[in-house]
mmCIF file of C-alpha atoms in Angstrom:
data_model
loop_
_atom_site.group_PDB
_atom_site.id
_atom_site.type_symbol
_atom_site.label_atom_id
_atom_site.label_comp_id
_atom_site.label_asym_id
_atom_site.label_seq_id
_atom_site.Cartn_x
_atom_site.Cartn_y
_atom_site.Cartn_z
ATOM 1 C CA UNK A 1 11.636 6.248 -22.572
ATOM 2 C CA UNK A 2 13.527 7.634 -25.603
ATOM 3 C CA UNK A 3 11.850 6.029 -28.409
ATOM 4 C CA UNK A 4 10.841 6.836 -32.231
ATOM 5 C CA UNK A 5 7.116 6.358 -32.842
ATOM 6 C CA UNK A 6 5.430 5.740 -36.607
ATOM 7 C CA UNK A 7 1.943 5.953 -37.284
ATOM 8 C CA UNK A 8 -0.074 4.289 -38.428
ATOM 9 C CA UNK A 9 1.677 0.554 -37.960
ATOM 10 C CA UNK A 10 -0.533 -0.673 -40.771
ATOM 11 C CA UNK A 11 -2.803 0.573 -43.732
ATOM 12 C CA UNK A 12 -4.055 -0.708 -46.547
ATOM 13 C CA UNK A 13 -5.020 1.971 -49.125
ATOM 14 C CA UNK A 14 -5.784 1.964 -53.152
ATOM 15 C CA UNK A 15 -3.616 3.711 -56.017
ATOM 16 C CA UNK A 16 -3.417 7.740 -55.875
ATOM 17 C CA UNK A 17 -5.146 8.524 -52.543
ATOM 18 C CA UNK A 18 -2.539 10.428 -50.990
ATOM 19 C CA UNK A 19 -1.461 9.517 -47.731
ATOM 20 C CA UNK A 20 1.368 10.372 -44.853
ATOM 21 C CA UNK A 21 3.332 8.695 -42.727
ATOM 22 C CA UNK A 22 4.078 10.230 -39.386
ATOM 23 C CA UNK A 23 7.635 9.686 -37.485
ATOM 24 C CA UNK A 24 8.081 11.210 -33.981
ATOM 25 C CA UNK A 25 11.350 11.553 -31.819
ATOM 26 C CA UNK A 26 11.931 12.504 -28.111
ATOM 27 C CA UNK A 27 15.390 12.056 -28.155
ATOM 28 C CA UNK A 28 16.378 15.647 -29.713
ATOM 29 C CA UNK A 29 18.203 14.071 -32.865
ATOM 30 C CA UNK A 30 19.401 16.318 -35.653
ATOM 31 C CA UNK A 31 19.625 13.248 -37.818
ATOM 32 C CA UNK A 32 16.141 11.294 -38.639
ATOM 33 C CA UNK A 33 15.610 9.110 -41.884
ATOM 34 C CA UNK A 34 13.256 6.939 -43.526
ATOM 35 C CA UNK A 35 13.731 3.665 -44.875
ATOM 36 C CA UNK A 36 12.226 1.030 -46.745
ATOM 37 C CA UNK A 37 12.332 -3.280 -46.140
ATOM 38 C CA UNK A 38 11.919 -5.152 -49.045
ATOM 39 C CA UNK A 39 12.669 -8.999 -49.339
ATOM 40 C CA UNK A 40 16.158 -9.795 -50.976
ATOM 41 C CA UNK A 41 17.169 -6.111 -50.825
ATOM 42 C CA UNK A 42 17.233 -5.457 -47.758
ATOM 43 C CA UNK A 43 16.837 -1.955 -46.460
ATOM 44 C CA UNK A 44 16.988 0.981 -48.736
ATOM 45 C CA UNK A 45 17.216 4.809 -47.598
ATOM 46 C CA UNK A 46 14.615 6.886 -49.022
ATOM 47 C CA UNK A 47 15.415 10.743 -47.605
ATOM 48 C CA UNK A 48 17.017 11.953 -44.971
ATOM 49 C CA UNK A 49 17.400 15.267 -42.755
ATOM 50 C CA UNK A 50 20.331 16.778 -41.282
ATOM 51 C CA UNK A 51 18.394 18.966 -39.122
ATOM 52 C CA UNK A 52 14.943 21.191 -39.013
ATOM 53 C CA UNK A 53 14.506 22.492 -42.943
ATOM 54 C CA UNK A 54 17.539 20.605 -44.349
ATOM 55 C CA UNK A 55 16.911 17.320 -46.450
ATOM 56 C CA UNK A 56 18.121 15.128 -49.044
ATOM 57 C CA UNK A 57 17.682 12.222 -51.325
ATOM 58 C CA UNK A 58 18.548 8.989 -50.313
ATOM 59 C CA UNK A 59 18.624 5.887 -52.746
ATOM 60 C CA UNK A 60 15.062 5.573 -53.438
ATOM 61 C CA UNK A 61 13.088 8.683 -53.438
ATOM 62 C CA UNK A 62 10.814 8.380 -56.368
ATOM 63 C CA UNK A 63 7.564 8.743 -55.193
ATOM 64 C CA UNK A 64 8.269 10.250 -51.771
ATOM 65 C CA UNK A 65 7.893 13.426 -50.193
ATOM 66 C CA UNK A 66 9.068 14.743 -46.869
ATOM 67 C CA UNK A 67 9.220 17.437 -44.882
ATOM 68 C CA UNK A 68 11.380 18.729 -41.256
ATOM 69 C CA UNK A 69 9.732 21.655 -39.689
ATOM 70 C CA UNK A 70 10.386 20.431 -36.007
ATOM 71 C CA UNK A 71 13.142 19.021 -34.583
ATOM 72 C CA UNK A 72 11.315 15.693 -33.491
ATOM 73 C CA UNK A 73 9.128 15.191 -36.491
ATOM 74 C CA UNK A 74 9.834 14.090 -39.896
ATOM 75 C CA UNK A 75 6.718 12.730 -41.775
ATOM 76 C CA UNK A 76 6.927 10.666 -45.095
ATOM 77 C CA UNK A 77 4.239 11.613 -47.546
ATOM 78 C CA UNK A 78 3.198 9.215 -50.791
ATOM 79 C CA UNK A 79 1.482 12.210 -52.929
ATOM 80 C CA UNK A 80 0.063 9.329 -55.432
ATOM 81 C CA UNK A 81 1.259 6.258 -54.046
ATOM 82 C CA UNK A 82 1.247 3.061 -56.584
ATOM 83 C CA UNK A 83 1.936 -0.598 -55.351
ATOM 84 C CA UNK A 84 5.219 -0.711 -56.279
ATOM 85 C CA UNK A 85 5.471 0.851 -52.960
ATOM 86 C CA UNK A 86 4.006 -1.667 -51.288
ATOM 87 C CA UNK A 87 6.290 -2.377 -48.360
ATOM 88 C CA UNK A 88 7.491 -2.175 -45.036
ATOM 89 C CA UNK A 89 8.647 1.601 -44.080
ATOM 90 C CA UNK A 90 11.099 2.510 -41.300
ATOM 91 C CA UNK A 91 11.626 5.761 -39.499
ATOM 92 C CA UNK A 92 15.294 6.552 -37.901
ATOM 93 C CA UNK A 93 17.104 9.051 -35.756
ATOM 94 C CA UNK A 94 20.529 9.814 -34.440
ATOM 95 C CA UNK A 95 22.666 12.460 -32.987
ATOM 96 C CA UNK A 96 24.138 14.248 -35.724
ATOM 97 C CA UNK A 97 27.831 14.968 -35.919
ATOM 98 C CA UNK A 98 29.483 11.585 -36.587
ATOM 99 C CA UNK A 99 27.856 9.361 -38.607
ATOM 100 C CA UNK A 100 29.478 6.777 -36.785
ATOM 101 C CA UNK A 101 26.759 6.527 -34.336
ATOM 102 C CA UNK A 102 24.236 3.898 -34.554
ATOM 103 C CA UNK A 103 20.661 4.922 -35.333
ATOM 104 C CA UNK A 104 17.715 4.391 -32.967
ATOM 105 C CA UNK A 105 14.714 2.258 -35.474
ATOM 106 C CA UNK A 106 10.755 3.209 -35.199
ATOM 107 C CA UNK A 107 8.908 -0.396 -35.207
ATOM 108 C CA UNK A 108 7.475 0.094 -38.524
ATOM 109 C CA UNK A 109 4.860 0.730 -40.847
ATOM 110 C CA UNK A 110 3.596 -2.109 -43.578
ATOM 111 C CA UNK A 111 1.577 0.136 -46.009
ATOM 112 C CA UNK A 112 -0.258 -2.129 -48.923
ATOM 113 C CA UNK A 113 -1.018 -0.167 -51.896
ATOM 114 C CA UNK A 114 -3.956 -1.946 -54.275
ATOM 115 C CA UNK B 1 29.845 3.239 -53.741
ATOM 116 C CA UNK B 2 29.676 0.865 -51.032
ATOM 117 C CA UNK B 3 28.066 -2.151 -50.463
ATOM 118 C CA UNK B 4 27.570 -4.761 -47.879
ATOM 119 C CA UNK B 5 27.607 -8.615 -49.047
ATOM 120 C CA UNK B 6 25.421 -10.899 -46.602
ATOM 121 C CA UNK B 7 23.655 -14.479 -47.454
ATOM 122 C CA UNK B 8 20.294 -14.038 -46.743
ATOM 123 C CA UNK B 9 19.320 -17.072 -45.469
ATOM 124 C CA UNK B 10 17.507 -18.470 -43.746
ATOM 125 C CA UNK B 11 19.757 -20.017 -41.534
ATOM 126 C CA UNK B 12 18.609 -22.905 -39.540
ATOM 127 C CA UNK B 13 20.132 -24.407 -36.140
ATOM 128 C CA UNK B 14 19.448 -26.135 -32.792
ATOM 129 C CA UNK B 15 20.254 -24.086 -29.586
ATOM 130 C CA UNK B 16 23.185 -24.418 -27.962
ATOM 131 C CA UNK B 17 24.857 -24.616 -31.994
ATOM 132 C CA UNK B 18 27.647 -21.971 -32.521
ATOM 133 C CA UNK B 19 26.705 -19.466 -35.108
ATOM 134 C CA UNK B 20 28.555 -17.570 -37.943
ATOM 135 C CA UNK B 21 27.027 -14.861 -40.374
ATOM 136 C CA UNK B 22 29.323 -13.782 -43.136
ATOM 137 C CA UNK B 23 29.670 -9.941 -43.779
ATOM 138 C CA UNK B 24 32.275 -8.582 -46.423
ATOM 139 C CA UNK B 25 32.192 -5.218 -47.426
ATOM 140 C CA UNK B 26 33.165 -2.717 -50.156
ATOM 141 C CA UNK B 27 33.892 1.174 -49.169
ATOM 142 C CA UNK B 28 35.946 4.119 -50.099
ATOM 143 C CA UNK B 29 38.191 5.326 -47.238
ATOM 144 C CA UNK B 30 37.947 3.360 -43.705
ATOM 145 C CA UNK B 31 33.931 2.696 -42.916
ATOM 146 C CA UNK B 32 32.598 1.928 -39.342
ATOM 147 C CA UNK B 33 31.289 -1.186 -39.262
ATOM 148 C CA UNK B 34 27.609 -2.245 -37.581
ATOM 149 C CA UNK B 35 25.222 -5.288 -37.006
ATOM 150 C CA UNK B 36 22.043 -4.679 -36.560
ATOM 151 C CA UNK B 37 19.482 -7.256 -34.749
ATOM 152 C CA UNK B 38 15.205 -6.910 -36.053
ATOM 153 C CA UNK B 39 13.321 -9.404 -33.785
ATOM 154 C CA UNK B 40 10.009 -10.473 -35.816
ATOM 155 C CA UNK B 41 7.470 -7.172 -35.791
ATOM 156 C CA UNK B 42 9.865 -4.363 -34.408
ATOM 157 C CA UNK B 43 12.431 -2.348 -35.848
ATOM 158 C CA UNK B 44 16.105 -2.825 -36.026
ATOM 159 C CA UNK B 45 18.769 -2.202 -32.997
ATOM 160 C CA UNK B 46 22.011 -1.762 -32.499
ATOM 161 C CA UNK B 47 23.697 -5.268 -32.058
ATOM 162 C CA UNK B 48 27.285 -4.217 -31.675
ATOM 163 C CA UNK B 49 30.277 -2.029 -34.001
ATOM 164 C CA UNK B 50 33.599 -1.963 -34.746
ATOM 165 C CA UNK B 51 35.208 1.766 -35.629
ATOM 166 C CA UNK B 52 38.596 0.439 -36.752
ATOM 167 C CA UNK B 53 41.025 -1.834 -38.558
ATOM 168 C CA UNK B 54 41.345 -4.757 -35.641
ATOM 169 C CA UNK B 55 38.855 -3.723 -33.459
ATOM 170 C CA UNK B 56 35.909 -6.822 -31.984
ATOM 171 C CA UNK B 57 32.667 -5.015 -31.060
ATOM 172 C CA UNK B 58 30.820 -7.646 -28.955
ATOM 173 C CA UNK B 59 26.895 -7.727 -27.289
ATOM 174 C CA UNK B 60 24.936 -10.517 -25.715
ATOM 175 C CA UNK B 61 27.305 -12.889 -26.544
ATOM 176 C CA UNK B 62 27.714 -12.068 -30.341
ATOM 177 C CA UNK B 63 31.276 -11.018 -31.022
ATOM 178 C CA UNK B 64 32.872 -9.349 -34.918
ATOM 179 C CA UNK B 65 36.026 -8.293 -35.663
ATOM 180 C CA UNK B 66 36.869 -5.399 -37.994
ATOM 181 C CA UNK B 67 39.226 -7.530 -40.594
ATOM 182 C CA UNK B 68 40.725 -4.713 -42.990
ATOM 183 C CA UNK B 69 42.823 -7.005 -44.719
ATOM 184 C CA UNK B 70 39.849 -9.382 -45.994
ATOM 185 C CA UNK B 71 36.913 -6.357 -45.708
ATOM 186 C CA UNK B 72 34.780 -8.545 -43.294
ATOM 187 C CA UNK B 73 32.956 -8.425 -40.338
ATOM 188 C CA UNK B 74 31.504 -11.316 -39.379
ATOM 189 C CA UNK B 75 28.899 -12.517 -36.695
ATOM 190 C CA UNK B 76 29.435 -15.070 -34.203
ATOM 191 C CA UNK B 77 28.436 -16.214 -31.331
ATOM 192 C CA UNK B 78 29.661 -19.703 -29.585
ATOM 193 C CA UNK B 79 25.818 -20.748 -28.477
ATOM 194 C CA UNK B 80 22.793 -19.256 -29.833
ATOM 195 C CA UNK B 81 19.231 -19.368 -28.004
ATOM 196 C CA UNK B 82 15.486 -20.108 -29.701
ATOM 197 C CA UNK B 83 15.202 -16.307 -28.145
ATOM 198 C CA UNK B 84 18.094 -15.071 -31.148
ATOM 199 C CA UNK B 85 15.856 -15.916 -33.665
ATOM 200 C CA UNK B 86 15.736 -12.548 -35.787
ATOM 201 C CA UNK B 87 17.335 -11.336 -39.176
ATOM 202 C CA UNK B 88 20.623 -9.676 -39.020
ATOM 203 C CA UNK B 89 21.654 -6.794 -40.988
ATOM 204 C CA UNK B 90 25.258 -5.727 -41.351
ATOM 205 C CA UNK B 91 25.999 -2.545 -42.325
ATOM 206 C CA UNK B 92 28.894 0.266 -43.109
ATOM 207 C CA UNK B 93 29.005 4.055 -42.907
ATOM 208 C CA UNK B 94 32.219 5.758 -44.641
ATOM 209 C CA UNK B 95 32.793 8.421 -41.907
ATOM 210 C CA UNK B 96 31.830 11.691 -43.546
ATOM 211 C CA UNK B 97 29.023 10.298 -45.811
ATOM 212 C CA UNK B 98 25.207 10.950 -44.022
ATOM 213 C CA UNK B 99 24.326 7.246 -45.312
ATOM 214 C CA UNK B 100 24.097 4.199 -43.803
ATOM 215 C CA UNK B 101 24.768 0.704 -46.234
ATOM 216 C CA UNK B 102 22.963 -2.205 -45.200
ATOM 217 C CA UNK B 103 23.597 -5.572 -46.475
ATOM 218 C CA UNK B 104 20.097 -7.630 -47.196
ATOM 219 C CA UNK B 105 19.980 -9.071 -43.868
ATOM 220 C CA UNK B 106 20.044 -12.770 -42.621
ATOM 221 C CA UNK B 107 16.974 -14.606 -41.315
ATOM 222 C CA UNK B 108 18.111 -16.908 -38.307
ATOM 223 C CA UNK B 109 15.849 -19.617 -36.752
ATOM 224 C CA UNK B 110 16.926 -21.134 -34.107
ATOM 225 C CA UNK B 111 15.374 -24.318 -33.479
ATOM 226 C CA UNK B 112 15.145 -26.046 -29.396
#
């Protein structure tokens, strides 16, 4: 079943214990991305990768880290996270080439930062 | 840049009620146009798009036309089910750019 998997679906950690977020996809996408849900702003992207080694910023990427050594994995890291990023995180892939093409979602990961 | 304008609700009807969720847009250049469907703890899918000026993606009954002329794209659908209760996210991507804009989204209860 061609899926993207997140781990861990929830965690509740504490101000400036560093912690990663893990995004796996077994559909052979170029294209992954990470995302975060807030209330009344909807989703905002955070960094995204082109393909193995290549990434950029996004809106959002104070704070984050990531990395895109494989293909199918693209891990979020929060190097000394704060609770202003509290929230819910989504992981997303797609074929690369046209942008045009919808992305496939990971169910996502609420992290709560105290 | 672009942006994508969307109430966010929540909007509240009885099944069987026809539904409308207002989209306009802002872009440079002509955007592909998406909604998005997030049922209550997963992550978003693919409702339906629209590529061009004119064009009505449809899905499960939802239906939006592409309207260049007034930058919208709005969702409808003639009866809705308790089972479409979800939030709604409408969203653009301006063909060469690597980003996807997403409006807010719309919570939708949809009461028997």
């Amino acid at each position: 079943e061609a899926q993207v998997t997140q781990n861990p679906r929830y965690l509740i950690t504490v101000t400036g214990k560093k912690l990663t977020v893990t995004c796996s996809q077994n559909m052979n996408h170029e294209y992954m991305s990470w995302y975060r849900q807030d209330p009344g702003l909807g989703l905002r992207q955070i960094y995204y990768s082109m393909n193995v080694e290549v990434t950029d910023k996004g809106d959002v990427p104070e704070g984050y880290k990531v990395s895109r050594k494989e293909k199918r994995n693209f891990p979020l890291i929060l190097e000394s996270p704060s609770p202003n990023q509290t929230s819910l995180y989504f992981c997303a892939s797609r074929t690369s080439g046209s942008a045009l093409q919808p992305q496939h979602f990971g169910d996502g990961t609420r992290l709560s930062i105290l | 840049g672009d942006s994508v304008t969307q109430m966010e609700g929540p909007v509240t009807l009885s099944e069987e009620a026809f539904l409308t969720i207002n989209c306009t847009y802002t872009a440079t250049g002509y955007p592909s146009l998406f909604w998005y469907v997030q049922y209550p703890g997963e992550g978003l899918q693919l409702l339906l798009k629209a590529t061009k000026a004119d064009d009505k993606g449809s899905n499960k009954g939802f239906e939006a036309t592409y309207r260049k002329e007034t930058t919208s794209f709005h969702l409808e659908k003639g009866s809705v089910q308790v089972s479409d209760s979800a939030v709604y996210f409408c969203a653009l991507n301006s063909g060469g750019y690597q980003k996807v804009t997403f409006g807010i989204g719309t919570k939708l209860q949809v009461i028997p």
